[in-house]
């Protein structure tokens, strides 16, 4: 059990409840909620405060399916998502674009949970497409300039599966060291 103090912390509760949701009911996620989620993503920190991360929001089924096909294996939940947010960054603008895009993606995942929407990170960087890399094929379909690279696509949809929130036993405390590696 977590202490009462911890349980009452809204960020902790959000982080505990957030799980990767890969099945969706097919009901719509409203445009207003998508916009709120994007607002939170735009608040994510970025290196040097340069904000190199950009998002392409997809609602059109055929386009979402086409983007899903850009990953040869493992795009699983994407074709059934109501909304897909393609997360990319301007590599010319920032050498830490991967980190920046990953932080923004994490904000999206937490924001989705805040609105009760299911979400899953579908990885694209360094993944094979049908003929080229997943990144290149997605950029071609969406008309994204070459200086960008796609990190992932976040699938969003109303939750069609129930997952247990994390508990104390899920915390990998063995990964935490104090003062010196190996010191507990
Ligand atoms: C960098 C990264 C890449 C991921 N790639 C995928 C993916 O391509 N497909 C997928 O279904 N889930 C993907 N996930 C979700 C993880 O599988 C998931 O977060 C992990 O199994 C823990 O489950 P939870 O999110 O429910 O806590 C990815 C997560 C991260 C952080």
GROMACS .gro file of C-alpha atoms and ligand atoms in nm:
model
  215
    1UNK     CA    1   0.000   0.000   0.000
    2UNK     CA    2   0.110   0.354  -0.066
    3UNK     CA    3   0.094   0.605   0.216
    4UNK     CA    4  -0.215   0.827   0.232
    5UNK     CA    5   0.002   1.129   0.158
    6UNK     CA    6   0.127   0.969  -0.165
    7UNK     CA    7  -0.221   0.856  -0.267
    8UNK     CA    8  -0.357   1.207  -0.229
    9UNK     CA    9  -0.096   1.347  -0.467
   10UNK     CA   10  -0.280   1.402  -0.799
   11UNK     CA   11   0.030   1.353  -1.014
   12UNK     CA   12   0.109   1.029  -0.840
   13UNK     CA   13  -0.248   0.907  -0.890
   14UNK     CA   14  -0.230   0.997  -1.259
   15UNK     CA   15   0.102   0.817  -1.305
   16UNK     CA   16  -0.031   0.514  -1.118
   17UNK     CA   17  -0.349   0.492  -1.324
   18UNK     CA   18  -0.187   0.548  -1.663
   19UNK     CA   19  -0.144   0.228  -1.857
   20UNK     CA   20  -0.093   0.153  -2.225
   21UNK     CA   21  -0.441   0.100  -2.365
   22UNK     CA   22  -0.445  -0.089  -2.693
   23UNK     CA   23  -0.817  -0.161  -2.739
   24UNK     CA   24  -1.070   0.111  -2.807
   25UNK     CA   25  -1.449   0.119  -2.811
   26UNK     CA   26  -1.475   0.312  -3.137
   27UNK     CA   27  -1.649   0.605  -2.962
   28UNK     CA   28  -1.522   0.949  -3.051
   29UNK     CA   29  -1.268   1.141  -2.847
   30UNK     CA   30  -1.396   1.497  -2.875
   31UNK     CA   31  -1.196   1.763  -3.057
   32UNK     CA   32  -1.201   1.968  -2.734
   33UNK     CA   33  -1.034   1.689  -2.539
   34UNK     CA   34  -0.773   1.640  -2.813
   35UNK     CA   35  -0.701   2.013  -2.797
   36UNK     CA   36  -0.662   1.999  -2.416
   37UNK     CA   37  -0.421   1.707  -2.454
   38UNK     CA   38  -0.221   1.906  -2.711
   39UNK     CA   39  -0.210   2.208  -2.480
   40UNK     CA   40  -0.042   1.993  -2.217
   41UNK     CA   41   0.201   1.848  -2.475
   42UNK     CA   42   0.295   2.201  -2.576
   43UNK     CA   43   0.383   2.276  -2.213
   44UNK     CA   44   0.649   2.004  -2.209
   45UNK     CA   45   1.003   2.120  -2.142
   46UNK     CA   46   1.255   2.107  -2.427
   47UNK     CA   47   1.631   2.148  -2.444
   48UNK     CA   48   1.732   2.514  -2.459
   49UNK     CA   49   1.359   2.589  -2.462
   50UNK     CA   50   1.366   2.558  -2.842
   51UNK     CA   51   1.047   2.354  -2.876
   52UNK     CA   52   1.154   2.155  -3.182
   53UNK     CA   53   0.868   1.905  -3.138
   54UNK     CA   54   0.573   1.921  -3.378
   55UNK     CA   55   0.256   1.715  -3.396
   56UNK     CA   56   0.035   1.599  -3.680
   57UNK     CA   57  -0.311   1.510  -3.551
   58UNK     CA   58  -0.491   1.248  -3.757
   59UNK     CA   59  -0.862   1.169  -3.740
   60UNK     CA   60  -0.914   1.036  -4.089
   61UNK     CA   61  -0.940   0.656  -4.075
   62UNK     CA   62  -0.772   0.592  -4.410
   63UNK     CA   63  -0.475   0.812  -4.317
   64UNK     CA   64  -0.439   0.649  -3.974
   65UNK     CA   65  -0.439   0.307  -4.141
   66UNK     CA   66  -0.184   0.422  -4.398
   67UNK     CA   67   0.044   0.550  -4.121
   68UNK     CA   68   0.002   0.221  -3.930
   69UNK     CA   69   0.117   0.031  -4.242
   70UNK     CA   70   0.439   0.236  -4.238
   71UNK     CA   71   0.557   0.018  -3.951
   72UNK     CA   72   0.617  -0.327  -4.093
   73UNK     CA   73   0.556  -0.502  -3.760
   74UNK     CA   74   0.388  -0.404  -3.436
   75UNK     CA   75   0.169  -0.103  -3.514
   76UNK     CA   76  -0.104  -0.315  -3.347
   77UNK     CA   77  -0.351  -0.075  -3.185
   78UNK     CA   78  -0.306   0.210  -3.433
   79UNK     CA   79  -0.560   0.119  -3.705
   80UNK     CA   80  -0.844   0.106  -3.450
   81UNK     CA   81  -0.753   0.431  -3.272
   82UNK     CA   82  -0.994   0.723  -3.299
   83UNK     CA   83  -0.712   0.975  -3.311
   84UNK     CA   84  -0.342   0.940  -3.385
   85UNK     CA   85  -0.088   1.203  -3.291
   86UNK     CA   86   0.233   1.177  -3.491
   87UNK     CA   87   0.517   1.314  -3.281
   88UNK     CA   88   0.818   1.447  -3.469
   89UNK     CA   89   1.097   1.696  -3.418
   90UNK     CA   90   1.308   1.929  -3.623
   91UNK     CA   91   1.652   1.764  -3.609
   92UNK     CA   92   1.818   2.069  -3.763
   93UNK     CA   93   1.702   2.277  -3.469
   94UNK     CA   94   1.820   2.057  -3.189
   95UNK     CA   95   2.060   1.766  -3.132
   96UNK     CA   96   1.846   1.653  -2.837
   97UNK     CA   97   1.535   1.613  -3.049
   98UNK     CA   98   1.475   1.252  -2.940
   99UNK     CA   99   1.469   1.352  -2.576
  100UNK     CA  100   1.243   1.649  -2.649
  101UNK     CA  101   0.999   1.438  -2.848
  102UNK     CA  102   1.000   1.166  -2.580
  103UNK     CA  103   0.919   1.417  -2.306
  104UNK     CA  104   0.633   1.565  -2.511
  105UNK     CA  105   0.501   1.214  -2.581
  106UNK     CA  106   0.503   1.135  -2.211
  107UNK     CA  107   0.301   1.449  -2.144
  108UNK     CA  108   0.048   1.329  -2.404
  109UNK     CA  109   0.018   0.991  -2.233
  110UNK     CA  110  -0.041   1.151  -1.892
  111UNK     CA  111  -0.279   1.412  -2.034
  112UNK     CA  112  -0.484   1.141  -2.205
  113UNK     CA  113  -0.519   0.959  -1.873
  114UNK     CA  114  -0.626   1.283  -1.708
  115UNK     CA  115  -0.918   1.297  -1.952
  116UNK     CA  116  -0.996   0.925  -1.915
  117UNK     CA  117  -0.881   0.857  -2.273
  118UNK     CA  118  -0.685   0.542  -2.358
  119UNK     CA  119  -0.344   0.596  -2.516
  120UNK     CA  120  -0.049   0.395  -2.640
  121UNK     CA  121   0.297   0.494  -2.767
  122UNK     CA  122   0.356   0.324  -3.102
  123UNK     CA  123   0.725   0.351  -3.170
  124UNK     CA  124   0.847   0.452  -3.517
  125UNK     CA  125   1.208   0.570  -3.490
  126UNK     CA  126   1.454   0.305  -3.616
  127UNK     CA  127   1.168   0.080  -3.722
  128UNK     CA  128   1.130  -0.081  -4.064
  129UNK     CA  129   0.861   0.038  -4.300
  130UNK     CA  130   0.736  -0.152  -4.606
  131UNK     CA  131   1.023  -0.036  -4.829
  132UNK     CA  132   1.208   0.237  -4.639
  133UNK     CA  133   1.217   0.332  -4.272
  134UNK     CA  134   0.885   0.387  -4.092
  135UNK     CA  135   0.993   0.747  -4.030
  136UNK     CA  136   1.054   0.817  -4.401
  137UNK     CA  137   0.731   0.654  -4.514
  138UNK     CA  138   0.523   0.849  -4.260
  139UNK     CA  139   0.688   1.177  -4.359
  140UNK     CA  140   0.614   1.104  -4.723
  141UNK     CA  141   0.244   1.033  -4.660
  142UNK     CA  142   0.199   1.342  -4.444
  143UNK     CA  143   0.416   1.583  -4.642
  144UNK     CA  144   0.658   1.643  -4.355
  145UNK     CA  145   0.983   1.823  -4.452
  146UNK     CA  146   1.306   1.616  -4.455
  147UNK     CA  147   1.464   1.796  -4.161
  148UNK     CA  148   1.208   1.630  -3.931
  149UNK     CA  149   1.218   1.282  -3.788
  150UNK     CA  150   0.922   1.092  -3.645
  151UNK     CA  151   0.972   0.943  -3.300
  152UNK     CA  152   0.636   0.775  -3.253
  153UNK     CA  153   0.264   0.790  -3.308
  154UNK     CA  154   0.043   0.810  -3.000
  155UNK     CA  155  -0.279   0.617  -3.052
  156UNK     CA  156  -0.579   0.762  -2.867
  157UNK     CA  157  -0.926   0.619  -2.819
  158UNK     CA  158  -1.198   0.564  -2.562
  159UNK     CA  159  -1.085   0.278  -2.341
  160UNK     CA  160  -1.200  -0.064  -2.459
  161UNK     CA  161  -0.999  -0.256  -2.201
  162UNK     CA  162  -0.957  -0.219  -1.827
  163UNK     CA  163  -0.609  -0.235  -1.682
  164UNK     CA  164  -0.510  -0.239  -1.317
  165UNK     CA  165  -0.343   0.072  -1.181
  166UNK     CA  166   0.012   0.022  -1.061
  167UNK     CA  167   0.072  -0.068  -0.697
  168UNK     CA  168   0.372  -0.053  -0.464
  169UNK     CA  169   0.495  -0.391  -0.587
  170UNK     CA  170   0.531  -0.255  -0.941
  171UNK     CA  171   0.796  -0.005  -0.835
  172UNK     CA  172   1.148  -0.116  -0.941
  173UNK     CA  173   1.321   0.009  -0.628
  174UNK     CA  174   1.623  -0.208  -0.721
  175UNK     CA  175   1.691   0.052  -0.991
  176UNK     CA  176   1.747   0.325  -0.734
  177UNK     CA  177   2.089   0.380  -0.577
  178UNK     CA  178   2.190   0.631  -0.312
  179UNK     CA  179   2.519   0.817  -0.324
  180UNK     CA  180   2.700   0.544  -0.518
  181UNK     CA  181   2.591   0.272  -0.758
  182UNK     CA  182   2.486  -0.040  -0.566
  183UNK     CA  183   2.430   0.147  -0.241
  184UNK     CA  184   2.081   0.106  -0.098
  185LIG     C1  185   0.991   0.417  -2.589
  185LIG     C2  186   0.864   0.335  -2.587
  185LIG     C3  187   0.828   0.262  -2.700
  185LIG     C4  188   0.709   0.189  -2.700
  185LIG     N1  189   0.670   0.127  -2.816
  185LIG     C5  190   0.553   0.062  -2.819
  185LIG     C6  191   0.505   0.007  -2.942
  185LIG     O1  192   0.565   0.023  -3.048
  185LIG     N2  193   0.388  -0.061  -2.940
  185LIG     C7  194   0.315  -0.077  -2.824
  185LIG     O2  195   0.210  -0.140  -2.829
  185LIG     N3  196   0.357  -0.023  -2.706
  185LIG     C8  197   0.472   0.047  -2.702
  185LIG     N4  198   0.513   0.106  -2.585
  185LIG     C9  199   0.435   0.088  -2.462
  185LIG    C10  200   0.507  -0.009  -2.366
  185LIG     O3  201   0.500  -0.139  -2.418
  185LIG    C11  202   0.441   0.002  -2.226
  185LIG     O4  203   0.456   0.132  -2.177
  185LIG    C12  204   0.502  -0.096  -2.128
  185LIG     O5  205   0.475  -0.229  -2.165
  185LIG    C13  206   0.450  -0.074  -1.985
  185LIG     O6  207   0.309  -0.082  -1.980
  185LIG     P1  208   0.219   0.038  -1.930
  185LIG     O7  209   0.237   0.152  -2.028
  185LIG     O8  210   0.078  -0.015  -1.930
  185LIG     O9  211   0.265   0.079  -1.793
  185LIG    C14  212   0.628   0.182  -2.584
  185LIG    C15  213   0.666   0.258  -2.470
  185LIG    C16  214   0.779   0.335  -2.473
  185LIG    C17  215   0.814   0.420  -2.351
   0.00000   0.00000   0.00000
